[in-house]
Amino acid sequence: MTAQKVTGSQALILSLLEEGVDTIFGYPGGAIMPVYDALYDYDKEVKHILTRHEQGAIHGAQGYARVTGKPGICLATSGPGATNLMTGIADAMIDSTPLVCITGQVASPLLGTDAFQESDIVGMSIPVTKWNYQVTTPEEIPEAIAQAFYIATTGRPGPVLIDLTKDAQFGELDFEYKKCTKIRSYVPETHVDPHQVKAAADLIDAAKKPMILFGHGIIIGRAEDELKAFIEKTGIPAAWTLMGLSALPTEHRLNVGMLGMHGNYGPNLLTNQADLIIAVGMRFDDRVTGKVSEYAINAKIIHIEIDPAEVDKIIKADVAVIGDAKKALHMLTANVAENNHDAWVEEFRKCDVIEQEKVISKDLYPTKPGLTMGEVVRIASEKTNHEAILVTDVGQQQMIAQRYFKFKNSRSNVTSGGLGTMGFGLPASMGAQIGAPDKTVVAMIGDGGFQMTIQELGTIAQNKLPVKIVILNNNFLGMVRQWQQLFFERRYSFTELQNPDFITIAKGFGIEGHSVSKRENLEDSVQKMVDHDGPYLLEVIIEKEDNVFPMVPTGASVSDIILEP
């Protein structure tokens, strides 16, 4: 590539184009203005999404990354612009979402002087980035961007941040770009040890009651086919974490449901009856394990994980297979015997019958007058033929939606898992829609979380994004209220909301919508939303004390899961 004389800002845009970037989420400001000036000349090559807040930009980039598998890109200015990205960066870090965040910074002679809109974003973001770097000269930009993309997307993905001083943006350089393929001392992935694979295979072949737990690593590693081949050869029942949802079709005969605090009865209860747990691409989060000392008490543990730091961190592994899930599962499938565990799988199905009677039927087909969250989720899934991308906020609607929305395709579930960020749902849904323009995107959001990023309705309207937004409105911060009901004697301390007229607000942005409160109108209302050409907001008035069950109380064993209050 012949070198060309460009400014640092132009070098940044050219570097992004070399990495195949087609979409940037951002918000301009003084310290990033030279980059925005350069971006003006590249509107045909890259689409910039002007959000209404920097938090909207980074959650939008997360939604885009999660449905495409490509890194999400966001731009922000210095000071408050950069710090407004921090929640999304932390969210992406814990959920292993690849992001390249680029922030403007005051000119290098002003660093450390408390200049206007100066903040030490590099220092602040160290704990929540996979890598960060401050650029002070234009010549550093191409290499910094190349390294950023390599680090963000290899091994266990995550967010990186590049901070550009203003003089680096204005300065000139002879631009050449070379993609990064290796960094000294950074080893993103180790070779899968065949001896460990053989040790794992021996445990699997000997097990009488084995159970697979699969997480986000399956989706990140594009190992869906390998997972399916492995479980079908071995006949082992498979349960998913919140972040692993959609990696295996909901209706697969060996899919036994969700793990964790509000997961399904069978996979929680039977964890302590299993004699072998095969964990793939998951990190034994506390919401999955419950009380660690009483978790998987009869089981040996096989842990397949790309990040060695996650192995033995919470649950001790008898066999650890370090490496990429796709490669490890392919090798493991070749080494295990063909088998079935029909009698063991039937134990899960017996639990399903109990859960269906005590919980599911009441959620999905209620007889009480008020609408339930579950029936809304069921109808939305049915009306989109179980092929929509579901984006959720955090709280009761998140747990209910993950329990009852059904999936045929991977990369169809976008949620904030590890950090549990309220306000995630609306901006993430617009990123998901941009990343998957031919898909129906359904955003399932509570009335509390919706108001945290409600301004992104403006971004959705301006970009004509046909997101279908469902607000489950109970005039409460529902999950906190549920805990107050169950564990704090119904002392509803500051959880009741006086909500605005959401439909009027939506129409103020030019978005159509309506509100529904009666069961006889619900199905037609959801159909109207799905059929509408463009964005649509459906507000559903639900029961104030509609709760999420089953539930593993905090500090309890997974086998102490309760089905009713």
PDB file of N, CA and C in Angstrom, residues 443-501:
ATOM      1  N   ALA A 443     -38.133  -5.597  21.260  1.00  0.00           N
ATOM      2  CA  ALA A 443     -37.526  -5.120  22.501  1.00  0.00           C
ATOM      3  C   ALA A 443     -38.546  -5.256  23.625  1.00  0.00           C
ATOM      4  N   MET A 444     -38.232  -6.084  24.605  1.00  0.00           N
ATOM      5  CA  MET A 444     -39.124  -6.321  25.743  1.00  0.00           C
ATOM      6  C   MET A 444     -38.544  -5.575  26.946  1.00  0.00           C
ATOM      7  N   ILE A 445     -39.240  -4.519  27.394  1.00  0.00           N
ATOM      8  CA  ILE A 445     -38.651  -3.591  28.349  1.00  0.00           C
ATOM      9  C   ILE A 445     -39.652  -3.273  29.458  1.00  0.00           C
ATOM     10  N   GLY A 446     -39.160  -3.134  30.670  1.00  0.00           N
ATOM     11  CA  GLY A 446     -39.998  -2.711  31.779  1.00  0.00           C
ATOM     12  C   GLY A 446     -40.158  -1.194  31.803  1.00  0.00           C
ATOM     13  N   ASP A 447     -41.159  -0.718  32.496  1.00  0.00           N
ATOM     14  CA  ASP A 447     -41.428   0.724  32.528  1.00  0.00           C
ATOM     15  C   ASP A 447     -40.310   1.503  33.219  1.00  0.00           C
ATOM     16  N   GLY A 448     -39.604   0.860  34.151  1.00  0.00           N
ATOM     17  CA  GLY A 448     -38.501   1.536  34.824  1.00  0.00           C
ATOM     18  C   GLY A 448     -37.288   1.673  33.924  1.00  0.00           C
ATOM     19  N   GLY A 449     -36.830   0.567  33.368  1.00  0.00           N
ATOM     20  CA  GLY A 449     -35.657   0.578  32.498  1.00  0.00           C
ATOM     21  C   GLY A 449     -35.865   1.420  31.253  1.00  0.00           C
ATOM     22  N   PHE A 450     -37.091   1.424  30.745  1.00  0.00           N
ATOM     23  CA  PHE A 450     -37.386   2.182  29.533  1.00  0.00           C
ATOM     24  C   PHE A 450     -37.105   3.672  29.738  1.00  0.00           C
ATOM     25  N   GLN A 451     -37.419   4.171  30.917  1.00  0.00           N
ATOM     26  CA  GLN A 451     -37.241   5.598  31.161  1.00  0.00           C
ATOM     27  C   GLN A 451     -35.788   5.999  31.372  1.00  0.00           C
ATOM     28  N   MET A 452     -34.908   5.022  31.529  1.00  0.00           N
ATOM     29  CA  MET A 452     -33.491   5.344  31.680  1.00  0.00           C
ATOM     30  C   MET A 452     -32.845   5.763  30.360  1.00  0.00           C
ATOM     31  N   THR A 453     -33.354   5.241  29.251  1.00  0.00           N
ATOM     32  CA  THR A 453     -32.788   5.601  27.935  1.00  0.00           C
ATOM     33  C   THR A 453     -33.893   5.931  26.935  1.00  0.00           C
ATOM     34  N   ILE A 454     -34.992   6.491  27.427  1.00  0.00           N
ATOM     35  CA  ILE A 454     -36.162   6.774  26.604  1.00  0.00           C
ATOM     36  C   ILE A 454     -35.832   7.714  25.447  1.00  0.00           C
ATOM     37  N   GLN A 455     -34.797   8.542  25.615  1.00  0.00           N
ATOM     38  CA  GLN A 455     -34.434   9.503  24.578  1.00  0.00           C
ATOM     39  C   GLN A 455     -33.994   8.829  23.271  1.00  0.00           C
ATOM     40  N   GLU A 456     -33.618   7.548  23.329  1.00  0.00           N
ATOM     41  CA  GLU A 456     -33.181   6.870  22.108  1.00  0.00           C
ATOM     42  C   GLU A 456     -34.335   6.572  21.151  1.00  0.00           C
ATOM     43  N   LEU A 457     -35.561   6.851  21.576  1.00  0.00           N
ATOM     44  CA  LEU A 457     -36.664   6.841  20.614  1.00  0.00           C
ATOM     45  C   LEU A 457     -36.359   7.797  19.468  1.00  0.00           C
ATOM     46  N   GLY A 458     -35.655   8.878  19.779  1.00  0.00           N
ATOM     47  CA  GLY A 458     -35.273   9.833  18.739  1.00  0.00           C
ATOM     48  C   GLY A 458     -34.334   9.222  17.724  1.00  0.00           C
ATOM     49  N   THR A 459     -33.394   8.414  18.172  1.00  0.00           N
ATOM     50  CA  THR A 459     -32.468   7.738  17.258  1.00  0.00           C
ATOM     51  C   THR A 459     -33.209   6.735  16.393  1.00  0.00           C
ATOM     52  N   ILE A 460     -34.112   5.989  17.005  1.00  0.00           N
ATOM     53  CA  ILE A 460     -34.900   5.005  16.275  1.00  0.00           C
ATOM     54  C   ILE A 460     -35.746   5.686  15.206  1.00  0.00           C
ATOM     55  N   ALA A 461     -36.378   6.807  15.557  1.00  0.00           N
ATOM     56  CA  ALA A 461     -37.226   7.519  14.601  1.00  0.00           C
ATOM     57  C   ALA A 461     -36.402   8.128  13.475  1.00  0.00           C
ATOM     58  N   GLN A 462     -35.282   8.769  13.821  1.00  0.00           N
ATOM     59  CA  GLN A 462     -34.475   9.438  12.801  1.00  0.00           C
ATOM     60  C   GLN A 462     -33.917   8.453  11.779  1.00  0.00           C
ATOM     61  N   ASN A 463     -33.599   7.256  12.233  1.00  0.00           N
ATOM     62  CA  ASN A 463     -33.013   6.250  11.343  1.00  0.00           C
ATOM     63  C   ASN A 463     -34.048   5.267  10.798  1.00  0.00           C
ATOM     64  N   LYS A 464     -35.333   5.527  11.121  1.00  0.00           N
ATOM     65  CA  LYS A 464     -36.439   4.708  10.609  1.00  0.00           C
ATOM     66  C   LYS A 464     -36.193   3.219  10.864  1.00  0.00           C
ATOM     67  N   LEU A 465     -35.817   2.904  12.091  1.00  0.00           N
ATOM     68  CA  LEU A 465     -35.532   1.518  12.472  1.00  0.00           C
ATOM     69  C   LEU A 465     -36.830   0.846  12.915  1.00  0.00           C
ATOM     70  N   PRO A 466     -37.236  -0.245  12.275  1.00  0.00           N
ATOM     71  CA  PRO A 466     -38.547  -0.845  12.561  1.00  0.00           C
ATOM     72  C   PRO A 466     -38.587  -1.724  13.808  1.00  0.00           C
ATOM     73  N   VAL A 467     -37.994  -1.240  14.892  1.00  0.00           N
ATOM     74  CA  VAL A 467     -37.974  -1.994  16.147  1.00  0.00           C
ATOM     75  C   VAL A 467     -39.386  -2.061  16.730  1.00  0.00           C
ATOM     76  N   LYS A 468     -39.769  -3.233  17.209  1.00  0.00           N
ATOM     77  CA  LYS A 468     -41.063  -3.412  17.872  1.00  0.00           C
ATOM     78  C   LYS A 468     -40.823  -3.390  19.385  1.00  0.00           C
ATOM     79  N   ILE A 469     -41.279  -2.323  20.012  1.00  0.00           N
ATOM     80  CA  ILE A 469     -40.986  -2.074  21.423  1.00  0.00           C
ATOM     81  C   ILE A 469     -42.205  -2.444  22.265  1.00  0.00           C
ATOM     82  N   VAL A 470     -42.017  -3.322  23.224  1.00  0.00           N
ATOM     83  CA  VAL A 470     -43.087  -3.709  24.143  1.00  0.00           C
ATOM     84  C   VAL A 470     -42.694  -3.244  25.541  1.00  0.00           C
ATOM     85  N   ILE A 471     -43.508  -2.346  26.110  1.00  0.00           N
ATOM     86  CA  ILE A 471     -43.299  -1.937  27.500  1.00  0.00           C
ATOM     87  C   ILE A 471     -44.256  -2.734  28.379  1.00  0.00           C
ATOM     88  N   LEU A 472     -43.702  -3.509  29.299  1.00  0.00           N
ATOM     89  CA  LEU A 472     -44.517  -4.218  30.279  1.00  0.00           C
ATOM     90  C   LEU A 472     -44.631  -3.297  31.495  1.00  0.00           C
ATOM     91  N   ASN A 473     -45.771  -2.654  31.629  1.00  0.00           N
ATOM     92  CA  ASN A 473     -45.945  -1.563  32.582  1.00  0.00           C
ATOM     93  C   ASN A 473     -46.759  -2.019  33.797  1.00  0.00           C
ATOM     94  N   ASN A 474     -46.077  -2.074  34.934  1.00  0.00           N
ATOM     95  CA  ASN A 474     -46.783  -2.352  36.189  1.00  0.00           C
ATOM     96  C   ASN A 474     -46.633  -1.215  37.195  1.00  0.00           C
ATOM     97  N   ASN A 475     -46.114  -0.074  36.713  1.00  0.00           N
ATOM     98  CA  ASN A 475     -45.911   1.097  37.576  1.00  0.00           C
ATOM     99  C   ASN A 475     -45.040   0.788  38.786  1.00  0.00           C
ATOM    100  N   PHE A 476     -44.132  -0.161  38.605  1.00  0.00           N
ATOM    101  CA  PHE A 476     -43.207  -0.537  39.666  1.00  0.00           C
ATOM    102  C   PHE A 476     -41.839  -0.848  39.082  1.00  0.00           C
ATOM    103  N   LEU A 477     -40.820  -0.745  39.909  1.00  0.00           N
ATOM    104  CA  LEU A 477     -39.545  -1.382  39.620  1.00  0.00           C
ATOM    105  C   LEU A 477     -39.739  -2.838  40.033  1.00  0.00           C
ATOM    106  N   GLY A 478     -40.162  -3.639  39.056  1.00  0.00           N
ATOM    107  CA  GLY A 478     -40.799  -4.913  39.347  1.00  0.00           C
ATOM    108  C   GLY A 478     -39.959  -5.928  40.094  1.00  0.00           C
ATOM    109  N   MET A 479     -38.683  -6.108  39.700  1.00  0.00           N
ATOM    110  CA  MET A 479     -37.882  -7.131  40.364  1.00  0.00           C
ATOM    111  C   MET A 479     -37.573  -6.746  41.807  1.00  0.00           C
ATOM    112  N   VAL A 480     -37.274  -5.480  42.033  1.00  0.00           N
ATOM    113  CA  VAL A 480     -37.031  -5.040  43.415  1.00  0.00           C
ATOM    114  C   VAL A 480     -38.315  -5.183  44.227  1.00  0.00           C
ATOM    115  N   ARG A 481     -39.442  -4.814  43.626  1.00  0.00           N
ATOM    116  CA  ARG A 481     -40.721  -4.962  44.323  1.00  0.00           C
ATOM    117  C   ARG A 481     -40.994  -6.417  44.671  1.00  0.00           C
ATOM    118  N   GLN A 482     -40.663  -7.346  43.765  1.00  0.00           N
ATOM    119  CA  GLN A 482     -40.876  -8.773  44.054  1.00  0.00           C
ATOM    120  C   GLN A 482     -40.068  -9.202  45.274  1.00  0.00           C
ATOM    121  N   TRP A 483     -38.836  -8.762  45.350  1.00  0.00           N
ATOM    122  CA  TRP A 483     -38.005  -9.104  46.512  1.00  0.00           C
ATOM    123  C   TRP A 483     -38.561  -8.457  47.780  1.00  0.00           C
ATOM    124  N   GLN A 484     -39.046  -7.213  47.650  1.00  0.00           N
ATOM    125  CA  GLN A 484     -39.644  -6.571  48.823  1.00  0.00           C
ATOM    126  C   GLN A 484     -40.886  -7.326  49.284  1.00  0.00           C
ATOM    127  N   GLN A 485     -41.637  -7.853  48.330  1.00  0.00           N
ATOM    128  CA  GLN A 485     -42.830  -8.624  48.672  1.00  0.00           C
ATOM    129  C   GLN A 485     -42.461  -9.921  49.387  1.00  0.00           C
ATOM    130  N   LEU A 486     -41.473 -10.633  48.849  1.00  0.00           N
ATOM    131  CA  LEU A 486     -41.149 -11.965  49.357  1.00  0.00           C
ATOM    132  C   LEU A 486     -40.268 -11.942  50.600  1.00  0.00           C
ATOM    133  N   PHE A 487     -39.362 -10.970  50.672  1.00  0.00           N
ATOM    134  CA  PHE A 487     -38.344 -11.014  51.726  1.00  0.00           C
ATOM    135  C   PHE A 487     -38.341  -9.801  52.655  1.00  0.00           C
ATOM    136  N   PHE A 488     -39.159  -8.782  52.340  1.00  0.00           N
ATOM    137  CA  PHE A 488     -39.184  -7.572  53.173  1.00  0.00           C
ATOM    138  C   PHE A 488     -40.616  -7.189  53.572  1.00  0.00           C
ATOM    139  N   GLU A 489     -41.456  -8.210  53.708  1.00  0.00           N
ATOM    140  CA  GLU A 489     -42.807  -8.047  54.263  1.00  0.00           C
ATOM    141  C   GLU A 489     -43.632  -6.987  53.521  1.00  0.00           C
ATOM    142  N   ARG A 490     -43.487  -6.973  52.206  1.00  0.00           N
ATOM    143  CA  ARG A 490     -44.238  -6.037  51.352  1.00  0.00           C
ATOM    144  C   ARG A 490     -43.992  -4.562  51.715  1.00  0.00           C
ATOM    145  N   ARG A 491     -42.824  -4.283  52.226  1.00  0.00           N
ATOM    146  CA  ARG A 491     -42.463  -2.886  52.496  1.00  0.00           C
ATOM    147  C   ARG A 491     -41.922  -2.297  51.189  1.00  0.00           C
ATOM    148  N   TYR A 492     -42.809  -1.734  50.395  1.00  0.00           N
ATOM    149  CA  TYR A 492     -42.453  -1.262  49.048  1.00  0.00           C
ATOM    150  C   TYR A 492     -41.780   0.115  49.141  1.00  0.00           C
ATOM    151  N   SER A 493     -40.516   0.073  49.468  1.00  0.00           N
ATOM    152  CA  SER A 493     -39.750   1.296  49.699  1.00  0.00           C
ATOM    153  C   SER A 493     -39.208   1.839  48.381  1.00  0.00           C
ATOM    154  N   PHE A 494     -39.840   2.900  47.882  1.00  0.00           N
ATOM    155  CA  PHE A 494     -39.374   3.650  46.717  1.00  0.00           C
ATOM    156  C   PHE A 494     -39.233   2.794  45.458  1.00  0.00           C
ATOM    157  N   THR A 495     -40.215   1.952  45.221  1.00  0.00           N
ATOM    158  CA  THR A 495     -40.226   1.166  43.989  1.00  0.00           C
ATOM    159  C   THR A 495     -41.438   1.448  43.115  1.00  0.00           C
ATOM    160  N   GLU A 496     -42.408   2.238  43.639  1.00  0.00           N
ATOM    161  CA  GLU A 496     -43.590   2.547  42.828  1.00  0.00           C
ATOM    162  C   GLU A 496     -43.299   3.770  41.966  1.00  0.00           C
ATOM    163  N   LEU A 497     -43.712   3.689  40.698  1.00  0.00           N
ATOM    164  CA  LEU A 497     -43.423   4.736  39.726  1.00  0.00           C
ATOM    165  C   LEU A 497     -44.686   5.477  39.302  1.00  0.00           C
ATOM    166  N   GLN A 498     -44.576   6.782  39.173  1.00  0.00           N
ATOM    167  CA  GLN A 498     -45.610   7.548  38.490  1.00  0.00           C
ATOM    168  C   GLN A 498     -45.126   7.736  37.066  1.00  0.00           C
ATOM    169  N   ASN A 499     -45.686   6.967  36.151  1.00  0.00           N
ATOM    170  CA  ASN A 499     -45.182   6.934  34.781  1.00  0.00           C
ATOM    171  C   ASN A 499     -45.857   7.971  33.891  1.00  0.00           C
ATOM    172  N   PRO A 500     -45.149   8.397  32.849  1.00  0.00           N
ATOM    173  CA  PRO A 500     -45.746   9.314  31.879  1.00  0.00           C
ATOM    174  C   PRO A 500     -46.636   8.558  30.900  1.00  0.00           C
ATOM    175  N   ASP A 501     -47.249   9.292  29.997  1.00  0.00           N
ATOM    176  CA  ASP A 501     -48.014   8.693  28.900  1.00  0.00           C
ATOM    177  C   ASP A 501     -47.019   8.282  27.820  1.00  0.00           C
TER     178      ASP A 501
END
